mmCIF file of C-alpha atoms in Angstrom:
data_model
loop_
_atom_site.group_PDB
_atom_site.id
_atom_site.type_symbol
_atom_site.label_atom_id
_atom_site.label_comp_id
_atom_site.label_asym_id
_atom_site.label_seq_id
_atom_site.Cartn_x
_atom_site.Cartn_y
_atom_site.Cartn_z
ATOM 1 C CA UNK A 1 -5.616 -30.764 -19.038
ATOM 2 C CA UNK A 2 -4.291 -29.330 -15.766
ATOM 3 C CA UNK A 3 -6.772 -29.223 -12.919
ATOM 4 C CA UNK A 4 -6.670 -26.017 -10.895
ATOM 5 C CA UNK A 5 -8.526 -25.523 -7.645
ATOM 6 C CA UNK A 6 -9.567 -21.922 -6.990
ATOM 7 C CA UNK A 7 -10.292 -21.070 -3.350
ATOM 8 C CA UNK A 8 -11.975 -17.681 -3.076
ATOM 9 C CA UNK A 9 -14.733 -16.606 -0.704
ATOM 10 C CA UNK A 10 -15.925 -13.808 -2.991
ATOM 11 C CA UNK A 11 -18.255 -15.958 -5.070
ATOM 12 C CA UNK A 12 -18.372 -13.686 -8.109
ATOM 13 C CA UNK A 13 -14.598 -13.271 -8.250
ATOM 14 C CA UNK A 14 -13.996 -17.021 -7.806
ATOM 15 C CA UNK A 15 -16.406 -17.846 -10.610
ATOM 16 C CA UNK A 16 -14.906 -15.175 -12.841
ATOM 17 C CA UNK A 17 -11.406 -16.607 -12.326
ATOM 18 C CA UNK A 18 -12.721 -20.111 -13.034
ATOM 19 C CA UNK A 19 -14.342 -18.976 -16.290
ATOM 20 C CA UNK A 20 -11.152 -17.197 -17.376
ATOM 21 C CA UNK A 21 -8.942 -20.183 -16.599
ATOM 22 C CA UNK A 22 -11.312 -22.574 -18.372
ATOM 23 C CA UNK A 23 -11.022 -20.423 -21.462
ATOM 24 C CA UNK A 24 -7.221 -20.600 -21.053
ATOM 25 C CA UNK A 25 -7.406 -24.412 -21.169
ATOM 26 C CA UNK A 26 -7.493 -25.414 -17.490
ATOM 27 C CA UNK A 27 -9.962 -27.679 -15.770
ATOM 28 C CA UNK A 28 -10.844 -25.014 -13.179
ATOM 29 C CA UNK A 29 -13.037 -25.660 -10.149
ATOM 30 C CA UNK A 30 -14.037 -23.194 -7.434
ATOM 31 C CA UNK A 31 -14.461 -23.587 -3.657
ATOM 32 C CA UNK A 32 -15.594 -20.905 -1.221
ATOM 33 C CA UNK A 33 -13.174 -21.573 1.635
ATOM 34 C CA UNK A 34 -10.184 -23.636 2.706
ATOM 35 C CA UNK A 35 -12.251 -26.342 4.411
ATOM 36 C CA UNK A 36 -14.273 -26.979 1.249
ATOM 37 C CA UNK A 37 -11.047 -26.988 -0.785
ATOM 38 C CA UNK A 38 -9.377 -29.436 1.604
ATOM 39 C CA UNK A 39 -12.360 -31.769 1.375
ATOM 40 C CA UNK A 40 -12.441 -31.526 -2.417
ATOM 41 C CA UNK A 41 -8.702 -32.152 -2.704
ATOM 42 C CA UNK A 42 -9.054 -35.412 -0.757
ATOM 43 C CA UNK A 43 -11.663 -36.625 -3.228
ATOM 44 C CA UNK A 44 -10.501 -35.239 -6.549
ATOM 45 C CA UNK A 45 -6.930 -33.944 -6.185
ATOM 46 C CA UNK A 46 -5.571 -31.050 -8.273
ATOM 47 C CA UNK A 47 -2.435 -30.006 -10.157
ATOM 48 C CA UNK A 48 -2.347 -26.425 -8.840
ATOM 49 C CA UNK A 49 -4.072 -24.411 -6.123
ATOM 50 C CA UNK A 50 -4.915 -20.727 -6.367
ATOM 51 C CA UNK A 51 -6.116 -19.537 -2.989
ATOM 52 C CA UNK A 52 -7.238 -16.347 -1.345
ATOM 53 C CA UNK A 53 -5.669 -15.613 2.004
ATOM 54 C CA UNK A 54 -8.463 -14.309 4.210
ATOM 55 C CA UNK A 55 -11.498 -16.565 4.175
ATOM 56 C CA UNK A 56 -14.025 -17.852 6.718
ATOM 57 C CA UNK A 57 -13.903 -21.371 8.211
ATOM 58 C CA UNK A 58 -10.339 -22.161 7.034
ATOM 59 C CA UNK A 59 -8.102 -19.428 5.635
ATOM 60 C CA UNK A 60 -5.472 -19.767 2.910
ATOM 61 C CA UNK A 61 -2.604 -19.971 5.399
ATOM 62 C CA UNK A 62 -4.110 -22.922 7.231
ATOM 63 C CA UNK A 63 -4.857 -24.599 3.910
ATOM 64 C CA UNK A 64 -1.253 -24.292 2.683
ATOM 65 C CA UNK A 65 0.052 -25.420 6.072
ATOM 66 C CA UNK A 66 -2.109 -28.557 5.859
ATOM 67 C CA UNK A 67 -0.991 -29.243 2.308
ATOM 68 C CA UNK A 68 2.697 -29.052 3.182
ATOM 69 C CA UNK A 69 2.527 -31.601 5.985
ATOM 70 C CA UNK A 70 0.456 -34.084 3.979
ATOM 71 C CA UNK A 71 2.647 -36.377 1.833
ATOM 72 C CA UNK A 72 -0.061 -36.463 -0.859
ATOM 73 C CA UNK A 73 0.006 -32.702 -1.333
ATOM 74 C CA UNK A 74 3.333 -31.457 0.024
ATOM 75 C CA UNK A 75 4.630 -30.665 -3.491
ATOM 76 C CA UNK A 76 1.364 -29.251 -4.861
ATOM 77 C CA UNK A 77 2.061 -25.770 -6.326
ATOM 78 C CA UNK A 78 0.203 -22.989 -4.510
ATOM 79 C CA UNK A 79 -0.307 -19.400 -5.615
ATOM 80 C CA UNK A 80 -1.859 -17.092 -3.026
ATOM 81 C CA UNK A 81 -3.972 -14.038 -3.610
ATOM 82 C CA UNK A 82 -3.455 -11.287 -1.075
ATOM 83 C CA UNK A 83 -4.261 -7.657 -0.539
ATOM 84 C CA UNK A 84 -1.209 -5.517 -1.332
ATOM 85 C CA UNK A 85 -0.687 -4.183 2.194
ATOM 86 C CA UNK A 86 -0.622 -7.606 3.842
ATOM 87 C CA UNK A 87 3.176 -7.981 3.755
ATOM 88 C CA UNK A 88 3.418 -9.973 6.978
ATOM 89 C CA UNK A 89 0.812 -12.402 5.727
ATOM 90 C CA UNK A 90 2.694 -12.757 2.436
ATOM 91 C CA UNK A 91 5.836 -13.648 4.358
ATOM 92 C CA UNK A 92 3.866 -16.071 6.522
ATOM 93 C CA UNK A 93 2.378 -17.601 3.368
ATOM 94 C CA UNK A 94 5.803 -18.195 1.846
ATOM 95 C CA UNK A 95 7.179 -19.572 5.099
ATOM 96 C CA UNK A 96 4.271 -21.983 5.405
ATOM 97 C CA UNK A 97 4.851 -23.281 1.880
ATOM 98 C CA UNK A 98 3.197 -21.045 -0.741
ATOM 99 C CA UNK A 99 5.147 -20.765 -4.000
ATOM 100 C CA UNK A 100 3.972 -17.386 -5.217
ATOM 101 C CA UNK A 101 1.491 -14.655 -4.460
ATOM 102 C CA UNK A 102 -0.405 -12.044 -6.397
ATOM 103 C CA UNK A 103 -1.822 -8.850 -5.013
ATOM 104 C CA UNK A 104 -5.525 -8.142 -5.540
ATOM 105 C CA UNK A 105 -6.844 -6.546 -7.659
ATOM 106 C CA UNK A 106 -4.952 -8.163 -10.514
ATOM 107 C CA UNK A 107 -5.038 -8.394 -14.300
ATOM 108 C CA UNK A 108 -6.023 -11.760 -15.726
ATOM 109 C CA UNK A 109 -3.128 -11.929 -18.248
ATOM 110 C CA UNK A 110 -0.668 -11.443 -15.359
ATOM 111 C CA UNK A 111 -2.418 -14.175 -13.357
ATOM 112 C CA UNK A 112 -2.198 -16.544 -16.325
ATOM 113 C CA UNK A 113 1.497 -15.763 -16.930
ATOM 114 C CA UNK A 114 2.275 -16.343 -13.234
ATOM 115 C CA UNK A 115 0.388 -19.631 -13.185
ATOM 116 C CA UNK A 116 2.219 -20.783 -16.300
ATOM 117 C CA UNK A 117 5.593 -19.802 -14.790
ATOM 118 C CA UNK A 118 4.654 -21.706 -11.639
ATOM 119 C CA UNK A 119 3.722 -24.730 -13.727
ATOM 120 C CA UNK A 120 7.063 -24.615 -15.538
ATOM 121 C CA UNK A 121 8.961 -24.320 -12.293
ATOM 122 C CA UNK A 122 7.114 -26.976 -10.309
ATOM 123 C CA UNK A 123 5.581 -29.365 -12.825
ATOM 124 C CA UNK A 124 8.157 -29.093 -15.574
ATOM 125 C CA UNK A 125 5.861 -27.990 -18.367
ATOM 126 C CA UNK A 126 6.841 -25.740 -21.243
ATOM 127 C CA UNK A 127 4.463 -22.947 -22.124
ATOM 128 C CA UNK B 1 9.856 -43.073 14.732
ATOM 129 C CA UNK B 2 6.250 -42.059 15.263
ATOM 130 C CA UNK B 3 4.253 -44.859 16.837
ATOM 131 C CA UNK B 4 0.726 -45.938 16.101
ATOM 132 C CA UNK B 5 -0.512 -44.052 19.153
ATOM 133 C CA UNK B 6 1.184 -40.910 17.957
ATOM 134 C CA UNK B 7 4.070 -41.248 20.405
ATOM 135 C CA UNK B 8 7.612 -40.613 19.272
ATOM 136 C CA UNK B 9 10.547 -42.199 20.940
ATOM 137 C CA UNK B 10 10.578 -45.955 20.676
ATOM 138 C CA UNK B 11 13.290 -46.048 18.027
ATOM 139 C CA UNK B 12 16.698 -44.617 18.591
ATOM 140 C CA UNK B 13 16.774 -41.235 16.856
ATOM 141 C CA UNK B 14 20.562 -40.991 17.212
ATOM 142 C CA UNK B 15 22.158 -39.527 14.149
ATOM 143 C CA UNK B 16 19.078 -37.870 12.665
ATOM 144 C CA UNK B 17 19.877 -34.559 14.423
ATOM 145 C CA UNK B 18 17.538 -31.799 15.512
ATOM 146 C CA UNK B 19 15.839 -29.361 13.078
ATOM 147 C CA UNK B 20 18.268 -26.729 14.341
ATOM 148 C CA UNK B 21 21.330 -28.881 13.607
ATOM 149 C CA UNK B 22 20.007 -29.882 10.183
ATOM 150 C CA UNK B 23 19.312 -26.257 9.231
ATOM 151 C CA UNK B 24 22.810 -25.245 10.332
ATOM 152 C CA UNK B 25 24.387 -28.090 8.336
ATOM 153 C CA UNK B 26 22.637 -27.180 5.058
ATOM 154 C CA UNK B 27 24.790 -26.261 2.083
ATOM 155 C CA UNK B 28 24.197 -22.594 1.232
ATOM 156 C CA UNK B 29 21.835 -22.012 -1.674
ATOM 157 C CA UNK B 30 23.601 -20.250 -4.571
ATOM 158 C CA UNK B 31 22.239 -17.014 -5.987
ATOM 159 C CA UNK B 32 23.639 -15.004 -8.859
ATOM 160 C CA UNK B 33 22.716 -11.356 -8.562
ATOM 161 C CA UNK B 34 23.082 -9.435 -11.826
ATOM 162 C CA UNK B 35 22.234 -5.794 -11.124
ATOM 163 C CA UNK B 36 23.165 -2.425 -12.583
ATOM 164 C CA UNK B 37 22.755 -0.391 -9.382
ATOM 165 C CA UNK B 38 25.773 -0.763 -7.044
ATOM 166 C CA UNK B 39 23.637 0.375 -4.092
ATOM 167 C CA UNK B 40 21.103 -2.406 -4.732
ATOM 168 C CA UNK B 41 23.925 -4.948 -5.206
ATOM 169 C CA UNK B 42 25.404 -3.991 -1.845
ATOM 170 C CA UNK B 43 22.027 -3.918 -0.055
ATOM 171 C CA UNK B 44 20.630 -7.167 -1.442
ATOM 172 C CA UNK B 45 24.038 -8.872 -1.176
ATOM 173 C CA UNK B 46 24.090 -8.003 2.542
ATOM 174 C CA UNK B 47 20.494 -9.208 3.135
ATOM 175 C CA UNK B 48 21.015 -12.463 1.284
ATOM 176 C CA UNK B 49 24.363 -13.304 2.868
ATOM 177 C CA UNK B 50 22.830 -12.710 6.315
ATOM 178 C CA UNK B 51 20.215 -15.353 5.500
ATOM 179 C CA UNK B 52 22.826 -17.939 4.543
ATOM 180 C CA UNK B 53 22.613 -17.644 0.745
ATOM 181 C CA UNK B 54 25.836 -17.886 -1.221
ATOM 182 C CA UNK B 55 25.811 -14.798 -3.461
ATOM 183 C CA UNK B 56 27.890 -14.161 -6.564
ATOM 184 C CA UNK B 57 27.560 -11.086 -8.771
ATOM 185 C CA UNK B 58 28.469 -11.847 -12.380
ATOM 186 C CA UNK B 59 28.357 -8.964 -14.851
ATOM 187 C CA UNK B 60 25.840 -10.546 -17.220
ATOM 188 C CA UNK B 61 23.830 -13.662 -17.992
ATOM 189 C CA UNK B 62 26.603 -14.956 -20.274
ATOM 190 C CA UNK B 63 29.059 -14.874 -17.342
ATOM 191 C CA UNK B 64 27.012 -17.321 -15.254
ATOM 192 C CA UNK B 65 28.921 -20.370 -14.022
ATOM 193 C CA UNK B 66 27.609 -23.595 -15.569
ATOM 194 C CA UNK B 67 26.545 -26.763 -13.836
ATOM 195 C CA UNK B 68 25.866 -25.216 -10.448
ATOM 196 C CA UNK B 69 22.389 -25.360 -8.903
ATOM 197 C CA UNK B 70 20.918 -22.071 -7.779
ATOM 198 C CA UNK B 71 18.775 -19.149 -8.859
ATOM 199 C CA UNK B 72 19.391 -15.967 -10.801
ATOM 200 C CA UNK B 73 18.237 -12.481 -9.783
ATOM 201 C CA UNK B 74 18.372 -10.413 -12.917
ATOM 202 C CA UNK B 75 17.942 -6.681 -13.381
ATOM 203 C CA UNK B 76 15.432 -5.994 -16.188
ATOM 204 C CA UNK B 77 17.413 -2.876 -17.066
ATOM 205 C CA UNK B 78 20.364 -5.087 -18.073
ATOM 206 C CA UNK B 79 18.315 -7.402 -20.265
ATOM 207 C CA UNK B 80 18.818 -6.976 -23.962
ATOM 208 C CA UNK B 81 16.954 -8.644 -26.819
ATOM 209 C CA UNK B 82 19.788 -11.142 -27.288
ATOM 210 C CA UNK B 83 19.444 -12.199 -23.638
ATOM 211 C CA UNK B 84 15.930 -13.542 -24.155
ATOM 212 C CA UNK B 85 17.357 -16.730 -25.701
ATOM 213 C CA UNK B 86 19.617 -17.188 -22.673
ATOM 214 C CA UNK B 87 16.623 -16.662 -20.390
ATOM 215 C CA UNK B 88 14.667 -19.364 -22.200
ATOM 216 C CA UNK B 89 17.626 -21.712 -22.072
ATOM 217 C CA UNK B 90 18.037 -21.212 -18.295
ATOM 218 C CA UNK B 91 14.336 -21.856 -17.836
ATOM 219 C CA UNK B 92 14.589 -25.073 -19.852
ATOM 220 C CA UNK B 93 17.534 -26.241 -17.753
ATOM 221 C CA UNK B 94 15.414 -25.590 -14.623
ATOM 222 C CA UNK B 95 17.517 -22.703 -13.281
ATOM 223 C CA UNK B 96 14.980 -20.315 -11.748
ATOM 224 C CA UNK B 97 15.340 -16.721 -12.896
ATOM 225 C CA UNK B 98 13.725 -13.853 -11.033
ATOM 226 C CA UNK B 99 13.691 -10.613 -13.004
ATOM 227 C CA UNK B 100 13.395 -7.366 -11.067
ATOM 228 C CA UNK B 101 12.785 -3.815 -12.146
ATOM 229 C CA UNK B 102 10.892 -0.633 -11.516
ATOM 230 C CA UNK B 103 8.983 2.071 -13.322
ATOM 231 C CA UNK B 104 8.107 1.260 -16.923
ATOM 232 C CA UNK B 105 9.756 -2.176 -16.716
ATOM 233 C CA UNK B 106 7.175 -3.208 -14.100
ATOM 234 C CA UNK B 107 4.026 -2.549 -16.144
ATOM 235 C CA UNK B 108 1.644 -5.481 -16.438
ATOM 236 C CA UNK B 109 2.588 -5.890 -20.104
ATOM 237 C CA UNK B 110 6.274 -6.178 -19.328
ATOM 238 C CA UNK B 111 5.662 -8.548 -16.395
ATOM 239 C CA UNK B 112 3.758 -10.839 -18.758
ATOM 240 C CA UNK B 113 6.528 -10.476 -21.372
ATOM 241 C CA UNK B 114 9.302 -11.479 -18.942
ATOM 242 C CA UNK B 115 7.321 -14.409 -17.580
ATOM 243 C CA UNK B 116 6.503 -15.637 -21.068
ATOM 244 C CA UNK B 117 10.154 -15.257 -22.066
ATOM 245 C CA UNK B 118 11.122 -17.761 -19.367
ATOM 246 C CA UNK B 119 11.455 -15.766 -16.136
ATOM 247 C CA UNK B 120 9.989 -17.525 -13.121
ATOM 248 C CA UNK B 121 8.987 -14.355 -11.376
ATOM 249 C CA UNK B 122 9.027 -10.588 -11.663
ATOM 250 C CA UNK B 123 9.514 -8.506 -8.520
ATOM 251 C CA UNK B 124 9.821 -4.780 -7.902
ATOM 252 C CA UNK B 125 13.339 -3.586 -7.057
ATOM 253 C CA UNK B 126 11.753 -1.827 -4.069
ATOM 254 C CA UNK B 127 10.652 -5.164 -2.564
ATOM 255 C CA UNK B 128 10.955 -5.325 1.217
ATOM 256 C CA UNK B 129 13.763 -7.403 2.635
ATOM 257 C CA UNK B 130 11.512 -9.852 4.490
ATOM 258 C CA UNK B 131 9.374 -10.517 1.395
ATOM 259 C CA UNK B 132 12.442 -11.014 -0.835
ATOM 260 C CA UNK B 133 13.980 -13.470 1.615
ATOM 261 C CA UNK B 134 10.740 -15.418 2.089
ATOM 262 C CA UNK B 135 10.251 -15.591 -1.686
ATOM 263 C CA UNK B 136 13.808 -16.813 -2.306
ATOM 264 C CA UNK B 137 13.487 -19.415 0.409
ATOM 265 C CA UNK B 138 10.329 -20.650 -1.352
ATOM 266 C CA UNK B 139 12.339 -20.922 -4.577
ATOM 267 C CA UNK B 140 15.145 -22.749 -2.767
ATOM 268 C CA UNK B 141 12.647 -25.306 -1.419
ATOM 269 C CA UNK B 142 11.544 -26.070 -4.979
ATOM 270 C CA UNK B 143 15.089 -26.363 -6.331
ATOM 271 C CA UNK B 144 16.199 -28.403 -3.321
ATOM 272 C CA UNK B 145 13.138 -30.246 -2.009
ATOM 273 C CA UNK B 146 15.228 -31.821 0.788
ATOM 274 C CA UNK B 147 16.177 -28.422 2.193
ATOM 275 C CA UNK B 148 15.250 -27.828 5.786
ATOM 276 C CA UNK B 149 12.642 -25.225 6.661
ATOM 277 C CA UNK B 150 14.125 -22.501 8.801
ATOM 278 C CA UNK B 151 10.772 -21.018 9.869
ATOM 279 C CA UNK B 152 8.615 -23.386 11.861
ATOM 280 C CA UNK B 153 5.009 -22.733 12.887
ATOM 281 C CA UNK B 154 2.721 -24.462 15.345
ATOM 282 C CA UNK B 155 -0.404 -26.010 13.870
ATOM 283 C CA UNK B 156 -2.663 -23.143 14.913
ATOM 284 C CA UNK B 157 0.052 -20.603 14.006
ATOM 285 C CA UNK B 158 0.284 -19.252 17.548
ATOM 286 C CA UNK B 159 3.982 -20.041 17.991
ATOM 287 C CA UNK B 160 6.732 -19.505 15.423
ATOM 288 C CA UNK B 161 10.495 -20.109 15.485
ATOM 289 C CA UNK B 162 13.275 -19.030 13.157
ATOM 290 C CA UNK B 163 15.850 -21.740 13.708
ATOM 291 C CA UNK B 164 18.527 -19.989 11.650
ATOM 292 C CA UNK B 165 18.525 -16.875 13.792
ATOM 293 C CA UNK B 166 17.439 -18.472 17.046
ATOM 294 C CA UNK B 167 14.344 -16.331 17.512
ATOM 295 C CA UNK B 168 10.784 -17.162 18.491
ATOM 296 C CA UNK B 169 7.441 -15.360 18.434
ATOM 297 C CA UNK B 170 4.019 -15.920 19.917
ATOM 298 C CA UNK B 171 0.704 -14.643 18.608
ATOM 299 C CA UNK B 172 -0.872 -11.982 20.779
ATOM 300 C CA UNK B 173 -4.614 -11.599 21.310
ATOM 301 C CA UNK B 174 -4.653 -8.872 18.661
ATOM 302 C CA UNK B 175 -3.227 -11.357 16.144
ATOM 303 C CA UNK B 176 0.211 -9.713 15.925
ATOM 304 C CA UNK B 177 3.445 -11.663 16.376
ATOM 305 C CA UNK B 178 5.392 -10.716 19.503
ATOM 306 C CA UNK B 179 8.968 -11.827 19.889
ATOM 307 C CA UNK B 180 9.730 -13.812 23.033
ATOM 308 C CA UNK B 181 12.642 -13.033 25.287
ATOM 309 C CA UNK B 182 15.821 -14.612 23.858
ATOM 310 C CA UNK B 183 15.865 -18.425 23.923
ATOM 311 C CA UNK B 184 18.910 -20.403 24.950
ATOM 312 C CA UNK B 185 20.216 -22.813 22.308
ATOM 313 C CA UNK B 186 18.689 -25.740 24.247
ATOM 314 C CA UNK B 187 15.298 -24.015 24.439
ATOM 315 C CA UNK B 188 15.455 -23.303 20.714
ATOM 316 C CA UNK B 189 16.252 -26.954 19.945
ATOM 317 C CA UNK B 190 13.355 -28.047 22.149
ATOM 318 C CA UNK B 191 10.927 -25.623 20.548
ATOM 319 C CA UNK B 192 12.015 -26.612 17.026
ATOM 320 C CA UNK B 193 11.519 -30.268 17.916
ATOM 321 C CA UNK B 194 7.988 -29.674 19.222
ATOM 322 C CA UNK B 195 7.083 -27.517 16.211
ATOM 323 C CA UNK B 196 8.319 -30.143 13.773
ATOM 324 C CA UNK B 197 6.343 -32.894 15.550
ATOM 325 C CA UNK B 198 3.129 -31.130 16.620
ATOM 326 C CA UNK B 199 0.289 -32.904 18.423
ATOM 327 C CA UNK B 200 2.664 -35.800 19.108
ATOM 328 C CA UNK B 201 3.694 -37.250 22.440
ATOM 329 C CA UNK B 202 7.482 -36.981 22.596
ATOM 330 C CA UNK B 203 8.907 -39.344 25.175
ATOM 331 C CA UNK B 204 11.587 -38.027 27.512
ATOM 332 C CA UNK B 205 14.279 -40.374 26.142
ATOM 333 C CA UNK B 206 13.476 -39.309 22.603
ATOM 334 C CA UNK B 207 13.720 -35.616 23.489
ATOM 335 C CA UNK B 208 17.015 -36.125 25.313
ATOM 336 C CA UNK B 209 18.489 -37.915 22.297
ATOM 337 C CA UNK B 210 17.278 -35.320 19.805
ATOM 338 C CA UNK B 211 18.415 -32.310 21.793
ATOM 339 C CA UNK B 212 21.605 -33.531 23.453
ATOM 340 C CA UNK B 213 22.630 -36.284 20.972
ATOM 341 C CA UNK B 214 25.660 -38.262 22.163
ATOM 342 C CA UNK B 215 25.604 -36.494 25.530
ATOM 343 C CA UNK B 216 22.016 -37.550 26.284
ATOM 344 C CA UNK B 217 23.051 -40.314 28.690
ATOM 345 C CA UNK B 218 24.784 -37.741 30.907
ATOM 346 C CA UNK B 219 21.753 -35.440 31.186
ATOM 347 C CA UNK B 220 19.510 -35.659 34.241
ATOM 348 C CA UNK B 221 15.803 -35.931 33.600
ATOM 349 C CA UNK B 222 15.304 -32.938 35.909
ATOM 350 C CA UNK B 223 17.482 -30.846 33.577
ATOM 351 C CA UNK B 224 14.979 -31.424 30.778
ATOM 352 C CA UNK B 225 12.151 -30.449 33.130
ATOM 353 C CA UNK B 226 13.924 -27.182 33.967
ATOM 354 C CA UNK B 227 14.439 -26.310 30.286
ATOM 355 C CA UNK B 228 10.788 -27.083 29.493
ATOM 356 C CA UNK B 229 9.604 -24.873 32.359
ATOM 357 C CA UNK B 230 11.822 -22.042 31.192
ATOM 358 C CA UNK B 231 10.616 -22.415 27.591
ATOM 359 C CA UNK B 232 6.987 -22.370 28.776
ATOM 360 C CA UNK B 233 7.623 -19.158 30.678
ATOM 361 C CA UNK B 234 9.165 -17.477 27.648
ATOM 362 C CA UNK B 235 6.232 -18.517 25.462
ATOM 363 C CA UNK B 236 3.860 -16.724 27.849
ATOM 364 C CA UNK B 237 0.213 -17.747 27.562
ATOM 365 C CA UNK B 238 1.033 -19.835 24.469
ATOM 366 C CA UNK B 239 3.370 -21.887 26.678
ATOM 367 C CA UNK B 240 0.293 -23.712 27.979
ATOM 368 C CA UNK B 241 0.293 -25.636 24.714
ATOM 369 C CA UNK B 242 3.464 -27.395 25.832
ATOM 370 C CA UNK B 243 1.798 -30.136 27.854
ATOM 371 C CA UNK B 244 3.280 -32.601 30.296
ATOM 372 C CA UNK B 245 2.205 -36.209 29.800
ATOM 373 C CA UNK B 246 3.007 -37.563 33.252
ATOM 374 C CA UNK B 247 5.418 -40.477 33.348
ATOM 375 C CA UNK B 248 6.097 -40.257 29.619
ATOM 376 C CA UNK B 249 7.105 -36.905 28.162
ATOM 377 C CA UNK B 250 5.680 -33.767 26.551
ATOM 378 C CA UNK B 251 3.471 -32.786 23.639
ATOM 379 C CA UNK B 252 2.729 -29.518 21.860
ATOM 380 C CA UNK B 253 -1.055 -29.475 21.685
ATOM 381 C CA UNK B 254 -3.023 -26.337 20.875
ATOM 382 C CA UNK B 255 -6.701 -26.158 21.784
#
């Protein structure tokens, strides 16, 4: 079972995503900001990261930047959640190492299809 | 190359080249653009070529050259039922396919359908140039993990350089990126070196070798000092992060 780390400071949304992804067959865990996610990754690792962009303490951009310079996580697939208008931040996210982004609000079936495509592309799974 | 105390420079870096030289030496990443609209073909072809991609425009999926690594940009309007098998087969042979479209082809249902059929991504045809380029560069990094990053950021994301186009930006107090005055090629090489080895003491000999290569022995130490001072000036208040470590070298350290 793939382990997916969800980093989302809106508690209700993060938990809702985790519930949805658990139903879809993932081992989904939720953290409220990038610092908590970074700490959890050191201890438990993950197969994929789904992170919001704007968060307190450590935002999604800093998290992805840290991942890409750490040999343990530099290939870890990352999908970012952004607000539609934040084009510059999307570009910055890609340049720092994110693999894909989704604009909020989003539909869960689209999120699942994007995660599965990302898995195929980066982890070599067939879905 | 990086010592236990975080200093770089005790080993001879000759031959490894600077981030700028490595980016320039990269083989172009191949893209096959299959699009119905001639205007889009011309526009995207121009954007992609300017970013160093090698772009070919076959008429259909079946006309794709075999055995060549790259990615496919495919117009949803040209996809027929019989192409879905080809899409799956490309996906299985790890050739990334990005489907693009607009209007009814971009509904959530159709996005899910294309992704499930084997597409790696679905993007609107109206995508902005900078987002398309950044996305394709992210794809290229996955297909070619050894590829050099062309956009480099400082650790606190206050300084950014585009080594392909020789441009640099600093973060203003409002959080917006402001482009610096044009950097000389030496300043760009220096900045790229500091951005690729942040928070690390770079010894003067190491910097000379990385920036001037074979000519390093002919360069006066004061020449390096002059280039560093000029780079600091162009980086404005963010230039303070470029610190002198007296008697040894320089380090990019952000508070």
